[in-house]
Each structure stands twice: as structure tokens, then as C-alpha cells.
Amino acid sequence: MSRTIFMNDHLVPEEDARVSVFDHGLLYGDGVFEGLRSYSGRVFRLNAHLDRLWASARAICLEIPMSKDRMAQAVLDTLAANNLEDGYIRLVVTRGTGTLGLDPNKCSNPQVIVIADTISLYPKEFYEQGLRIVTAATQRIQTAALSPRIKSLNYLNNIMAKLEGLQAGCVEALMLNHKGEVAECTGDNVFVVRGERLLTPPPDAGILEGITRAAVMELADKEGLDCRETSLTRHDLYTAEECFLTGTAAEVIPVVEIDGRTVGEGTPGPITQKLKDCFHALVRQDG
Ligand code: PMP
């Protein structure tokens, strides 16, 4: 079935949604993106995603050629055009068409693309039994080289680590920063439970500040759990009572094995379970 895509202010059939081979989004990964989800027709934390998209664009000196309100409307229009209530939405803004040189100032017409699709979820067993993950040898790119806080179209750092995970039979892989501290997984943030405390790496560990991560931190607070951003090593993960990942697509997913070590009891723990339930309730009520 052909989808309807929002592209540069128009809804067009998928077949007509095309970018130039000279677009620097394609040539250099020069552009930014977002991944969002809608639940029963409501987009979860739309404004937070738009703010992050605009922040990513600002960081790379890319001016998004529309207002946040217009983009918000485009998201809703694209969902409606595809008859999607529970869906995954991808926002893409490219640098636009330029020359074969790097110079972004020679580019024009940034392409604004909104894709809405059904969400492809991890199998139910992963949530019930928990994930096995491995640490990738590929380090998370250093903040001084390219900030992981920018959600740019250049995701090769994460893809290299994802390949390592897949080669080890895992759907996610843990990435460390250049200091050997835990940063995040290839497309998800990491949390551990130690005692009554929830711990997660801070932004300067080299992470994307996940919107699900922020929501889970708020939920933890409401549940009376002490949640702290602190630098973590693999040792902290190996010896944690519980570990879980957060992300728009994955939501909250337990991790039960890291690098062949069983985490906690080897089954999803009670705090992970609680936060997973709270998150499911939140996405149904939060606009
Ligand atoms: N880290 C990375 C590298 C990601 O790509 C994502 C997914 N966007 C996340 C973390 C989780 O962020 P969010 O909860 O906003 O989806």
C-alpha cells in the first residue's frame, strides 16, 4: 500500500516523494531528524520532539523553513492522511541541494519530510523475558568531534555498533564513550537500578537526551524513586539489580544479560516492570 508523505508543504504519494541526488542530506548525512510515536491518534510529547529537532538544526546552522506550529500540523495531517492512530512518525530536514563540495552555504531548499508508518515493535518475548545485549567495540563519538546531542542524519557511529550487536545475535548494543564510561545503546538510553535508586548517564557522557528517558525520570520521581544522572561503567551494569533501556520505539525494555553476565536475577525486575506500566499509562494520557 502506498503511503502519503508530507514533503515541502504538500501531501504527496510515496512514489512522488523524492529528493535530489545533490541533496547534502544524501551526500553527507547533512541534516537532522526525529522519531515520534502516536498513541490513539495523540502524538507523545510532540513539543519536546519539535524542540529537539529545532535544537539539532540550530547546532548545525540549518534553518528549518517552517514554524514549529506548521510542523506540528504537518505531523497530524500526515497521520490522518495515512489513517494511523498508533503510528511511528519520522521527521527529516535535509540541508538541501548543493554542489559536490561540502559547503553547506551553497545549498538551497532544505527538504522537510514527514513520514508516518505503522510501528514495527520488538517481539513481545523481549519485553517479557528481557534483552541480551553486548558492548560494542565501536566507541560513541566524542562530544568534541560531533555532539551525540545532535540527532543528525549521520548515524554511522550508531550503525557500526548496531552491526556488532547483530553479529553477536543481539538487537541492541551498548556503546561506551572514549573514557570507557557507559554512554547509551545504538538507539536507546540506558538505566540501572541500584537499591532504591535509578541511575543513568548524564548528557556529557555522550548521549542523545532521550524524550522517553526524560519521561521515565519524571515517572520515577512521582513513584518516589531517587533518580540520578551519574557516570557509569560496565561494572555498574554487570552488578546492577536491574537494567533497562528507553526509546520512542522500544518504550521501556528490560535487559537481563550484558556481555554474557546475568543482570540481577536474570528476569525483568520489579522497578523496571513498574516504570514500564507507568510509561504505558502515561502515553495514553499525555498529549
Ligand atoms: N539514543 C539514541 C542514539 C537514539 O537514536 C534514540 C532514539 N531517538 C534514543 C537514544 C532515545 O531517544 P527517544 O527516547 O527520544 O526516542
XYZ file of N, CA and C and ligand atoms in Angstrom, residues 35 49 52 140 151 155 158 184-189 208-213 246-248, ligand 1:
82
model
N 12.255 10.960 15.606
C 11.344 9.813 15.560
C 10.322 9.969 16.663
N 9.730 16.863 21.024
C 10.412 16.391 19.806
C 10.703 17.559 18.863
N 13.602 19.496 20.193
C 14.884 18.813 19.959
C 15.289 18.916 18.491
N 31.213 5.458 21.276
C 30.312 6.567 20.942
C 31.194 7.742 20.554
N 20.687 15.165 16.803
C 20.113 13.987 16.130
C 20.244 14.236 14.629
N 24.200 8.754 11.083
C 24.066 7.792 12.184
C 25.043 6.632 12.058
N 26.397 4.929 15.236
C 25.452 4.004 15.864
C 25.277 2.737 15.025
N 25.313 5.067 25.896
C 23.929 4.671 25.605
C 23.962 3.476 24.674
N 22.794 2.990 24.283
C 22.761 1.949 23.264
C 22.618 2.622 21.904
N 22.562 1.840 20.837
C 22.628 2.442 19.499
C 21.419 3.323 19.187
N 20.283 3.002 19.813
C 19.090 3.827 19.582
C 18.237 3.968 20.820
N 18.838 3.729 21.974
C 18.099 3.763 23.239
C 19.002 4.263 24.362
N 18.407 4.889 25.360
C 19.158 5.274 26.568
C 19.158 4.126 27.582
N 22.284 10.974 23.375
C 21.154 11.776 22.927
C 20.233 11.850 24.139
N 19.792 13.062 24.472
C 18.905 13.194 25.635
C 17.510 12.750 25.241
N 17.247 11.492 25.503
C 16.004 10.884 25.039
C 14.769 11.479 25.684
N 13.725 11.539 24.902
C 12.451 12.064 25.403
C 11.769 11.008 26.271
N 11.978 9.746 25.935
C 11.470 8.670 26.793
C 12.249 8.664 28.108
N 13.565 8.880 28.014
C 14.425 8.970 29.210
C 13.883 10.036 30.159
N 15.463 2.767 27.284
C 14.295 3.573 26.917
C 14.484 4.179 25.532
N 13.396 4.289 24.807
C 13.434 4.932 23.488
C 12.024 5.019 22.937
N 11.832 5.904 21.990
C 10.500 6.097 21.419
C 9.928 4.792 20.880
N 19.809 7.457 21.840
C 19.868 7.433 20.504
C 21.203 7.403 19.843
C 18.694 7.449 19.742
O 18.742 7.438 18.413
C 17.448 7.438 20.409
C 16.172 7.368 19.625
N 15.809 8.595 19.090
C 17.433 7.469 21.809
C 18.640 7.469 22.491
C 16.149 7.518 22.576
O 15.548 8.791 22.438
P 13.984 8.989 22.480
O 13.509 8.469 23.801
O 13.799 10.460 22.361
O 13.414 8.223 21.344
